[in-house]
């Protein structure tokens, strides 16, 4: 079947299997920043923004996003670089596998929460697992980023 | 791996229902986040996204939540943030991550009668009703008891507003894990209702204990006693997350705490 | 020593960081060409069975299916997949596919096809007749069980490791110094206990992925998310009876390894398909496959005895270990030995010490390498029991540790006796700031005001607890790293290394080391690593070896390059090398000067017969394995009614010598701590009574989330190890070691119950509290 989406600002028609998960479709069409991690919606490395909201692309049928606006890190390179600068500065860009999904959730947070507390930030990002950093460095980086990009 | 032959997104309920009836191997897609684990071959998948079921409507007597309303929509709804001091928000806020709560629907969790369902626990003590396309309006309790309702569409959940105080408590391993146990308590002018879920079987009201609690002046001692009554009244079993014994032990503690919160 | 450092000991950004954050294609799965065969394997549903017949006739008929192989179709050359140096200390007990399947998830058949759907359907159509055998699922009864997991007569070990297949023993080891029984009998104070540590899964967020193709030279190319490219090449050569020159292994960026990618996993299945069909093939592991069909940590049972005098001077330690290696013996012996060799030397002033261990086969998913590698397991037992000893002595654990722990300049007989798989190497500990680490870490946590407990509400009690730890820095006399530096026109260098950056930042810190040695900026180094055709030998990323072993090799190569540069410049200017200085990118003699940029361009284009390529290389094998040390202190809050507890703070102070890149070192420790906390309280590989893994996904196997631990506080001791590159020791593993014991001790201090079986769950705490009340 075909679906019509806006991906990173561009209008596209994709041919998909009815049971195909969005993650697989995205990777098939070359959006390789979207990673495959756990197959169960538990880790967040496949996060994309669908109509501005972070969603795990492994857990949503591609057919469902017909007509939606999808953003991957390929589409927010400047923002990723800005957030990335804070991450790199803390050394929390470790294996990097969770980074693109993490960046998108941070962008979702920025859009959705106006004056988040430290707890709000942790809670918003809690669906993004990371096995390398122990999280606290990421918290330092994002805290600084949010403070300085106000 | 799930296989779907045809994926349809009907624009109204009637069409959805007809599609659902059109094949024996059809399935409703809510968020689809759990359905995707199925290894079935589905003939027609009926996605309700466009059937007008995403809403939270407040009236004098009740709050109605459309089946396709996502957890995140519920969490951020001003209505639900204040309704019963935000107990529904508290009920769902720790379920996985935001990326999944943007997908999960209230219809999916209720219709599927999941044992681990946080929401069912709270909806039970709120005396909520559900509207099914074919079977009509039933209370959640009836729906859980009556397993003959199938191949239907859950349209909305209706929560009566009757000035009650409500609490929700649970225990989890990590902050985003499935619950080890969920408990909810409501106090409607002295009428107490207590439900416990993730036992790991689906949530259930402790009728006798609720009655006992309703007919006694609630003090710390009584709360403790009620907690134990609940633990003895309901059945618990073991799974990966806990032994039956531990569930029983924390049940009385969480219920006690929940009761003290609704004094 | 440290003050002159310009490039190292500085937190430059990780060189690959920004590209990865921006989601550039970099990992194995991102590099797969399109139109490649999809490879999946059929797995055993039984914990132990003999495969009587595999009928794949129907499956082959599925449209799009290219090939199916059962054990009869693949070479039966026995191997070990361990991914260690050669000869391996692990038993050869494994085939590509075999007529026995030894755990649920063990591979039965390989299926390759054009689409996911076709391969899935073919998998369903394969009919297998099994003779189900009695599975061995209990560690305690595995040795001498009537069911023999490796009945094949071909299984063997390269050298004596205690391997005894008939008794289900993969490896065994014993050593002692002095007469332990006698010293314990004579000692004034004795404690003993039994401790269990569970299997933990590594859970790198990137699953194990690989793809293979045969290039136009007819060579097999293997692109894989591995920690050990050189070992992969060697083991594949043996398994496939191919000369190594026919195989190239390349490691792209790796999304975490933690030991889980030290072994071979999908590479052989993919290669079989590629070699037999001539077509490119890929294998992308599902998370379920990662859990069930790769490897995990060795579960262990410790019987431990410690004796001291009344003042608290430890006289004897007796450690007895039973370890579960699962279906195959990968890393069986070495993980066992590290349990002793990386804990017992901490208390080097004992009169007698004994270590005795047996590693048994069971029908569980095989155990393999995992950060901490035995040291973590033993640390839990030893540091828990020492806490009990302190209590029995009536002294604080801080005092007990101060009285007994190893200090700078000292040695331990164990260094010489126990290596990894074989004898160790004698050494004096030339850097050890444990005393500082201890003082500082308890200061950070506020020990004085918090020890042992504080009741903060009727049902809420806080407590603090500590543990100390050591690890190694590579395997002395075995692990080798090497480096090649090539000067290019325009004055930049390629650094070619076999070292395997698995997300740790080793490419970055090694560039810093090279830059420091040459006397240039790290930004003028372009790193290329882990490609067996192009990069020099390196054993790989394991045993905490990259910083120390490869770091030393890179430093030597860098110094060689500096020397070569200066000599070449001296020749050009007709002076002696001593008359040339090289600073800030400029060579200067008394009369002349030239920038490196100009010099290198001229050297390659304009020097006539003097034109030549400058290349320097070197390698390094550790003469010793200097241990990093650390102290970890946990503060917990326990809900006495539910047993639920929260880790409020975890303070750690680490002595890893010079921190080559302080930021990256810190994240190594913070990340290690979080995995250690996962091991301590959340993570557990659980099986049904028939041996099926219940925790085969991330909904049931729980790793810590960012909301679980309130605070981590990590600092480093000012330390310098003279044998390390610019004073550095390893830092990759040690962070994981202390949380289990420190948290167990903190919970004991808070509420008076000792949990001796990991993970420490609220359920165990509450049950123990109830038992205590009785
Ligand atoms: C990783 C993970 C962790 C989770 N943790 C928790 C947790 O801790 N607590 C908790 O309560 N839940 C948890 N859940 C479950 C989650 O809350 C949802 O209940 C679940 O995903 C189903 O919601 P959905 O909208 O995705 O439904 P779907 O997957 O679309 O549907 C679920 C089932 O209900 C049917 N269905 C859906 N909507 C309707 C409808 N309107 N009418 C009729 N039938 C319908 C479908 O056909 C299907 O059989 C978790 C889920 C995942 C994937």
mmCIF file of N, CA, C and O in Angstrom, chain B residues 1-3 33-34 37 39 41 93-94 96 101 171-178 180 220 224 239-247 249-250 253-254 256-257, chain C residues 116-117 120-121 124 459-460 639-644 681-684 686 694-695 698-705 707-708 759 761-764 766-767 770:
data_model
loop_
_atom_site.group_PDB
_atom_site.id
_atom_site.type_symbol
_atom_site.label_atom_id
_atom_site.label_comp_id
_atom_site.label_asym_id
_atom_site.label_seq_id
_atom_site.Cartn_x
_atom_site.Cartn_y
_atom_site.Cartn_z
ATOM 1 N N UNK B 1 6.378 -12.377 14.078
ATOM 2 C CA UNK B 1 6.141 -11.222 13.221
ATOM 3 C C UNK B 1 4.682 -11.180 12.792
ATOM 4 O O UNK B 1 4.131 -12.173 12.309
ATOM 5 N N UNK B 2 4.075 -10.022 12.992
ATOM 6 C CA UNK B 2 2.659 -9.875 12.647
ATOM 7 C C UNK B 2 2.544 -9.687 11.130
ATOM 8 O O UNK B 2 3.385 -9.043 10.501
ATOM 9 N N UNK B 3 1.525 -10.285 10.552
ATOM 10 C CA UNK B 3 1.277 -10.076 9.120
ATOM 11 C C UNK B 3 -0.108 -9.465 8.956
ATOM 12 O O UNK B 3 -1.070 -9.920 9.581
ATOM 13 N N UNK B 33 0.628 -0.466 19.621
ATOM 14 C CA UNK B 33 1.918 -0.721 20.261
ATOM 15 C C UNK B 33 2.013 -2.103 20.886
ATOM 16 O O UNK B 33 3.092 -2.627 21.097
ATOM 17 N N UNK B 34 0.852 -2.684 21.199
ATOM 18 C CA UNK B 34 0.878 -4.039 21.734
ATOM 19 C C UNK B 34 0.487 -5.047 20.672
ATOM 20 O O UNK B 34 1.014 -6.138 20.615
ATOM 21 N N UNK B 37 3.086 -6.986 18.637
ATOM 22 C CA UNK B 37 3.785 -8.179 19.139
ATOM 23 C C UNK B 37 3.103 -9.461 18.687
ATOM 24 O O UNK B 37 3.659 -10.542 18.810
ATOM 25 N N UNK B 39 1.728 -12.568 16.621
ATOM 26 C CA UNK B 39 2.309 -13.276 15.479
ATOM 27 C C UNK B 39 1.203 -13.809 14.576
ATOM 28 O O UNK B 39 1.380 -14.753 13.833
ATOM 29 N N UNK B 41 -1.804 -13.731 11.618
ATOM 30 C CA UNK B 41 -2.017 -13.224 10.268
ATOM 31 C C UNK B 41 -3.352 -12.504 10.293
ATOM 32 O O UNK B 41 -4.402 -13.130 10.442
ATOM 33 N N UNK B 93 1.537 8.170 34.504
ATOM 34 C CA UNK B 93 2.734 8.940 34.180
ATOM 35 C C UNK B 93 4.032 8.118 34.165
ATOM 36 O O UNK B 93 4.989 8.503 33.513
ATOM 37 N N UNK B 94 4.026 6.988 34.853
ATOM 38 C CA UNK B 94 5.266 6.205 34.873
ATOM 39 C C UNK B 94 5.271 5.024 33.909
ATOM 40 O O UNK B 94 6.083 4.123 34.029
ATOM 41 N N UNK B 96 6.318 3.287 30.789
ATOM 42 C CA UNK B 96 7.454 3.366 29.847
ATOM 43 C C UNK B 96 7.926 4.809 29.682
ATOM 44 O O UNK B 96 8.230 5.481 30.675
ATOM 45 N N UNK B 101 3.878 6.677 25.511
ATOM 46 C CA UNK B 101 2.621 7.263 26.002
ATOM 47 C C UNK B 101 1.985 8.152 24.930
ATOM 48 O O UNK B 101 0.807 8.464 24.993
ATOM 49 N N UNK B 171 3.890 -0.216 42.747
ATOM 50 C CA UNK B 171 5.299 -0.468 42.921
ATOM 51 C C UNK B 171 5.855 -1.004 41.619
ATOM 52 O O UNK B 171 5.223 -1.806 40.941
ATOM 53 N N UNK B 172 7.054 -0.513 41.291
ATOM 54 C CA UNK B 172 7.738 -0.937 40.070
ATOM 55 C C UNK B 172 9.182 -1.252 40.428
ATOM 56 O O UNK B 172 9.700 -0.750 41.420
ATOM 57 N N UNK B 173 9.819 -1.997 39.550
ATOM 58 C CA UNK B 173 11.239 -2.284 39.726
ATOM 59 C C UNK B 173 12.017 -1.037 39.310
ATOM 60 O O UNK B 173 12.451 -0.268 40.144
ATOM 61 N N UNK B 174 12.117 -0.771 37.999
ATOM 62 C CA UNK B 174 12.725 0.488 37.572
ATOM 63 C C UNK B 174 11.591 1.471 37.300
ATOM 64 O O UNK B 174 10.425 1.084 37.227
ATOM 65 N N UNK B 175 11.975 2.712 37.111
ATOM 66 C CA UNK B 175 10.977 3.784 37.022
ATOM 67 C C UNK B 175 10.040 3.664 35.828
ATOM 68 O O UNK B 175 9.025 4.338 35.776
ATOM 69 N N UNK B 176 10.382 2.837 34.857
ATOM 70 C CA UNK B 176 9.519 2.724 33.680
ATOM 71 C C UNK B 176 9.000 1.302 33.469
ATOM 72 O O UNK B 176 8.457 0.984 32.421
ATOM 73 N N UNK B 177 9.194 0.468 34.459
ATOM 74 C CA UNK B 177 8.824 -0.940 34.310
ATOM 75 C C UNK B 177 7.310 -1.147 34.467
ATOM 76 O O UNK B 177 6.603 -0.295 34.979
ATOM 77 N N UNK B 178 6.865 -2.298 34.023
ATOM 78 C CA UNK B 178 5.509 -2.743 34.324
ATOM 79 C C UNK B 178 5.361 -2.810 35.846
ATOM 80 O O UNK B 178 6.341 -3.042 36.543
ATOM 81 N N UNK B 180 4.609 -4.069 39.659
ATOM 82 C CA UNK B 180 4.576 -5.293 40.466
ATOM 83 C C UNK B 180 3.179 -5.413 41.063
ATOM 84 O O UNK B 180 2.622 -6.493 41.192
ATOM 85 N N UNK B 220 -5.866 5.341 61.268
ATOM 86 C CA UNK B 220 -4.655 4.660 60.828
ATOM 87 C C UNK B 220 -4.769 3.150 61.103
ATOM 88 O O UNK B 220 -4.402 2.332 60.273
ATOM 89 N N UNK B 224 -4.918 0.113 58.354
ATOM 90 C CA UNK B 224 -4.000 -1.018 58.379
ATOM 91 C C UNK B 224 -4.795 -2.335 58.302
ATOM 92 O O UNK B 224 -4.451 -3.231 57.529
ATOM 93 N N UNK B 239 4.898 -14.208 39.325
ATOM 94 C CA UNK B 239 5.421 -14.160 37.962
ATOM 95 C C UNK B 239 6.843 -13.634 38.063
ATOM 96 O O UNK B 239 7.419 -13.572 39.153
ATOM 97 N N UNK B 240 7.374 -13.268 36.928
ATOM 98 C CA UNK B 240 8.747 -12.815 36.872
ATOM 99 C C UNK B 240 9.021 -11.665 37.840
ATOM 100 O O UNK B 240 10.111 -11.512 38.369
ATOM 101 N N UNK B 241 8.015 -10.818 38.036
ATOM 102 C CA UNK B 241 8.268 -9.584 38.780
ATOM 103 C C UNK B 241 8.172 -9.747 40.291
ATOM 104 O O UNK B 241 8.668 -8.909 41.027
ATOM 105 N N UNK B 242 7.498 -10.791 40.725
ATOM 106 C CA UNK B 242 7.289 -10.910 42.170
ATOM 107 C C UNK B 242 6.738 -12.280 42.519
ATOM 108 O O UNK B 242 6.109 -12.934 41.704
ATOM 109 N N UNK B 243 6.929 -12.649 43.783
ATOM 110 C CA UNK B 243 6.246 -13.836 44.293
ATOM 111 C C UNK B 243 4.832 -13.418 44.696
ATOM 112 O O UNK B 243 4.551 -12.229 44.865
ATOM 113 N N UNK B 244 3.952 -14.408 44.862
ATOM 114 C CA UNK B 244 2.592 -14.121 45.313
ATOM 115 C C UNK B 244 2.639 -13.529 46.717
ATOM 116 O O UNK B 244 1.921 -12.587 47.046
ATOM 117 N N UNK B 245 3.516 -14.085 47.520
ATOM 118 C CA UNK B 245 3.622 -13.675 48.914
ATOM 119 C C UNK B 245 3.998 -12.191 49.040
ATOM 120 O O UNK B 245 3.423 -11.451 49.826
ATOM 121 N N UNK B 246 4.965 -11.793 48.233
ATOM 122 C CA UNK B 246 5.400 -10.398 48.312
ATOM 123 C C UNK B 246 4.281 -9.466 47.850
ATOM 124 O O UNK B 246 4.036 -8.420 48.438
ATOM 125 N N UNK B 247 3.597 -9.870 46.794
ATOM 126 C CA UNK B 247 2.476 -9.046 46.312
ATOM 127 C C UNK B 247 1.467 -8.832 47.434
ATOM 128 O O UNK B 247 0.967 -7.741 47.648
ATOM 129 N N UNK B 249 2.001 -8.988 50.597
ATOM 130 C CA UNK B 249 2.556 -8.132 51.648
ATOM 131 C C UNK B 249 2.474 -6.648 51.282
ATOM 132 O O UNK B 249 2.068 -5.818 52.082
ATOM 133 N N UNK B 250 2.891 -6.332 50.059
ATOM 134 C CA UNK B 250 2.875 -4.898 49.725
ATOM 135 C C UNK B 250 1.460 -4.425 49.439
ATOM 136 O O UNK B 250 1.170 -3.243 49.550
ATOM 137 N N UNK B 253 0.164 -2.832 52.480
ATOM 138 C CA UNK B 253 0.823 -1.544 52.757
ATOM 139 C C UNK B 253 0.321 -0.458 51.798
ATOM 140 O O UNK B 253 -0.041 0.646 52.221
ATOM 141 N N UNK B 254 0.271 -0.785 50.510
ATOM 142 C CA UNK B 254 -0.153 0.218 49.535
ATOM 143 C C UNK B 254 -1.616 0.607 49.746
ATOM 144 O O UNK B 254 -1.991 1.773 49.600
ATOM 145 N N UNK B 256 -3.251 0.480 52.609
ATOM 146 C CA UNK B 256 -3.278 1.312 53.818
ATOM 147 C C UNK B 256 -2.899 2.749 53.463
ATOM 148 O O UNK B 256 -3.593 3.699 53.817
ATOM 149 N N UNK B 257 -1.827 2.901 52.743
ATOM 150 C CA UNK B 257 -1.370 4.247 52.382
ATOM 151 C C UNK B 257 -2.399 4.964 51.508
ATOM 152 O O UNK B 257 -2.647 6.155 51.664
ATOM 153 N N UNK C 116 12.400 -10.589 4.462
ATOM 154 C CA UNK C 116 12.139 -10.945 5.846
ATOM 155 C C UNK C 116 10.963 -11.924 5.926
ATOM 156 O O UNK C 116 11.009 -12.925 6.627
ATOM 157 N N UNK C 117 9.916 -11.614 5.169
ATOM 158 C CA UNK C 117 8.703 -12.431 5.203
ATOM 159 C C UNK C 117 9.001 -13.863 4.738
ATOM 160 O O UNK C 117 8.559 -14.827 5.350
ATOM 161 N N UNK C 120 11.065 -15.694 7.369
ATOM 162 C CA UNK C 120 10.223 -16.051 8.519
ATOM 163 C C UNK C 120 9.344 -17.255 8.181
ATOM 164 O O UNK C 120 9.171 -18.162 8.991
ATOM 165 N N UNK C 121 8.789 -17.248 6.993
ATOM 166 C CA UNK C 121 7.911 -18.350 6.624
ATOM 167 C C UNK C 121 8.703 -19.653 6.512
ATOM 168 O O UNK C 121 8.272 -20.700 6.990
ATOM 169 N N UNK C 124 9.367 -21.287 9.752
ATOM 170 C CA UNK C 124 8.212 -22.009 10.300
ATOM 171 C C UNK C 124 8.047 -23.378 9.640
ATOM 172 O O UNK C 124 7.484 -24.281 10.243
ATOM 173 N N UNK C 459 8.842 5.114 58.530
ATOM 174 C CA UNK C 459 9.174 3.912 57.761
ATOM 175 C C UNK C 459 10.314 4.119 56.787
ATOM 176 O O UNK C 459 10.477 3.347 55.854
ATOM 177 N N UNK C 460 11.063 5.175 56.966
ATOM 178 C CA UNK C 460 12.118 5.492 56.002
ATOM 179 C C UNK C 460 13.443 5.630 56.721
ATOM 180 O O UNK C 460 13.617 6.519 57.551
ATOM 181 N N UNK C 639 12.437 1.822 52.460
ATOM 182 C CA UNK C 639 11.080 1.855 52.984
ATOM 183 C C UNK C 639 10.881 0.539 53.729
ATOM 184 O O UNK C 639 10.814 -0.524 53.106
ATOM 185 N N UNK C 640 10.796 0.603 55.035
ATOM 186 C CA UNK C 640 10.799 -0.645 55.809
ATOM 187 C C UNK C 640 9.484 -1.420 55.699
ATOM 188 O O UNK C 640 9.414 -2.573 56.077
ATOM 189 N N UNK C 641 8.456 -0.782 55.190
ATOM 190 C CA UNK C 641 7.186 -1.506 55.055
ATOM 191 C C UNK C 641 7.097 -2.304 53.752
ATOM 192 O O UNK C 641 6.378 -3.293 53.671
ATOM 193 N N UNK C 642 7.791 -1.825 52.717
ATOM 194 C CA UNK C 642 7.715 -2.512 51.424
ATOM 195 C C UNK C 642 9.055 -3.102 51.000
ATOM 196 O O UNK C 642 9.129 -3.874 50.054
ATOM 197 N N UNK C 643 10.124 -2.698 51.656
ATOM 198 C CA UNK C 643 11.451 -3.142 51.249
ATOM 199 C C UNK C 643 11.999 -2.336 50.096
ATOM 200 O O UNK C 643 13.152 -2.499 49.689
ATOM 201 N N UNK C 644 11.181 -1.462 49.547
ATOM 202 C CA UNK C 644 11.623 -0.654 48.405
ATOM 203 C C UNK C 644 12.732 0.297 48.861
ATOM 204 O O UNK C 644 12.665 0.877 49.922
ATOM 205 N N UNK C 681 20.904 -4.334 41.682
ATOM 206 C CA UNK C 681 19.511 -4.282 42.129
ATOM 207 C C UNK C 681 18.433 -4.608 41.099
ATOM 208 O O UNK C 681 17.307 -4.889 41.480
ATOM 209 N N UNK C 682 18.706 -4.517 39.816
ATOM 210 C CA UNK C 682 17.612 -4.684 38.856
ATOM 211 C C UNK C 682 17.727 -5.913 37.958
ATOM 212 O O UNK C 682 16.748 -6.544 37.628
ATOM 213 N N UNK C 683 18.925 -6.161 37.487
ATOM 214 C CA UNK C 683 19.067 -7.054 36.345
ATOM 215 C C UNK C 683 19.192 -8.507 36.765
ATOM 216 O O UNK C 683 19.880 -8.818 37.725
ATOM 217 N N UNK C 684 18.556 -9.367 36.000
ATOM 218 C CA UNK C 684 18.575 -10.779 36.346
ATOM 219 C C UNK C 684 18.145 -11.575 35.118
ATOM 220 O O UNK C 684 17.105 -11.284 34.538
ATOM 221 N N UNK C 686 16.570 -14.755 33.957
ATOM 222 C CA UNK C 686 15.750 -15.760 34.640
ATOM 223 C C UNK C 686 15.230 -16.790 33.639
ATOM 224 O O UNK C 686 14.824 -16.437 32.530
ATOM 225 N N UNK C 694 13.119 -16.307 30.461
ATOM 226 C CA UNK C 694 11.938 -15.459 30.621
ATOM 227 C C UNK C 694 12.273 -13.995 30.371
ATOM 228 O O UNK C 694 11.413 -13.199 30.034
ATOM 229 N N UNK C 695 13.522 -13.658 30.545
ATOM 230 C CA UNK C 695 13.920 -12.249 30.452
ATOM 231 C C UNK C 695 14.619 -12.002 29.119
ATOM 232 O O UNK C 695 15.767 -11.566 29.085
ATOM 233 N N UNK C 698 13.569 -6.308 26.605
ATOM 234 C CA UNK C 698 13.782 -5.211 27.560
ATOM 235 C C UNK C 698 12.519 -4.838 28.323
ATOM 236 O O UNK C 698 12.525 -3.914 29.123
ATOM 237 N N UNK C 699 11.424 -5.569 28.096
ATOM 238 C CA UNK C 699 10.241 -5.359 28.932
ATOM 239 C C UNK C 699 10.356 -6.201 30.203
ATOM 240 O O UNK C 699 9.730 -5.900 31.202
ATOM 241 N N UNK C 700 11.148 -7.248 30.118
ATOM 242 C CA UNK C 700 11.273 -8.125 31.287
ATOM 243 C C UNK C 700 12.670 -8.064 31.901
ATOM 244 O O UNK C 700 12.838 -8.309 33.087
ATOM 245 N N UNK C 701 13.665 -7.767 31.082
ATOM 246 C CA UNK C 701 15.019 -7.595 31.611
ATOM 247 C C UNK C 701 15.214 -6.103 31.806
ATOM 248 O O UNK C 701 15.235 -5.338 30.831
ATOM 249 N N UNK C 702 15.321 -5.666 33.028
ATOM 250 C CA UNK C 702 15.291 -4.226 33.289
ATOM 251 C C UNK C 702 16.672 -3.656 33.584
ATOM 252 O O UNK C 702 17.308 -4.016 34.567
ATOM 253 N N UNK C 703 17.102 -2.761 32.721
ATOM 254 C CA UNK C 703 18.330 -2.018 33.004
ATOM 255 C C UNK C 703 17.921 -0.675 33.617
ATOM 256 O O UNK C 703 16.785 -0.233 33.436
ATOM 257 N N UNK C 704 18.823 -0.040 34.335
ATOM 258 C CA UNK C 704 18.444 1.206 35.002
ATOM 259 C C UNK C 704 18.009 2.279 33.997
ATOM 260 O O UNK C 704 18.515 2.334 32.878
ATOM 261 N N UNK C 705 17.080 3.108 34.422
ATOM 262 C CA UNK C 705 16.666 4.262 33.634
ATOM 263 C C UNK C 705 17.236 5.514 34.290
ATOM 264 O O UNK C 705 17.773 5.442 35.394
ATOM 265 N N UNK C 707 15.763 7.786 35.727
ATOM 266 C CA UNK C 707 15.050 8.248 36.919
ATOM 267 C C UNK C 707 15.359 7.402 38.149
ATOM 268 O O UNK C 707 14.862 7.682 39.232
ATOM 269 N N UNK C 708 16.153 6.359 37.967
ATOM 270 C CA UNK C 708 16.306 5.422 39.069
ATOM 271 C C UNK C 708 17.350 5.827 40.098
ATOM 272 O O UNK C 708 17.216 5.535 41.272
ATOM 273 N N UNK C 759 20.169 -10.216 42.291
ATOM 274 C CA UNK C 759 20.111 -8.797 42.641
ATOM 275 C C UNK C 759 19.389 -8.571 43.957
ATOM 276 O O UNK C 759 18.563 -9.389 44.368
ATOM 277 N N UNK C 761 16.661 -7.167 45.667
ATOM 278 C CA UNK C 761 15.363 -6.600 45.286
ATOM 279 C C UNK C 761 14.608 -6.164 46.540
ATOM 280 O O UNK C 761 14.874 -6.660 47.640
ATOM 281 N N UNK C 762 13.638 -5.266 46.379
ATOM 282 C CA UNK C 762 12.791 -4.897 47.516
ATOM 283 C C UNK C 762 12.171 -6.132 48.161
ATOM 284 O O UNK C 762 12.050 -6.215 49.371
ATOM 285 N N UNK C 763 11.806 -7.087 47.317
ATOM 286 C CA UNK C 763 11.203 -8.309 47.854
ATOM 287 C C UNK C 763 12.156 -9.022 48.813
ATOM 288 O O UNK C 763 11.762 -9.436 49.901
ATOM 289 N N UNK C 764 13.412 -9.151 48.397
ATOM 290 C CA UNK C 764 14.367 -9.834 49.280
ATOM 291 C C UNK C 764 14.579 -9.045 50.573
ATOM 292 O O UNK C 764 14.704 -9.624 51.655
ATOM 293 N N UNK C 766 12.453 -7.016 52.055
ATOM 294 C CA UNK C 766 11.283 -7.114 52.936
ATOM 295 C C UNK C 766 11.197 -8.497 53.587
ATOM 296 O O UNK C 766 10.928 -8.614 54.780
ATOM 297 N N UNK C 767 11.443 -9.526 52.790
ATOM 298 C CA UNK C 767 11.383 -10.882 53.343
ATOM 299 C C UNK C 767 12.403 -11.038 54.463
ATOM 300 O O UNK C 767 12.127 -11.635 55.499
ATOM 301 N N UNK C 770 11.183 -9.266 57.560
ATOM 302 C CA UNK C 770 10.140 -10.028 58.256
ATOM 303 C C UNK C 770 10.760 -11.176 59.053
ATOM 304 O O UNK C 770 10.350 -11.476 60.166
#
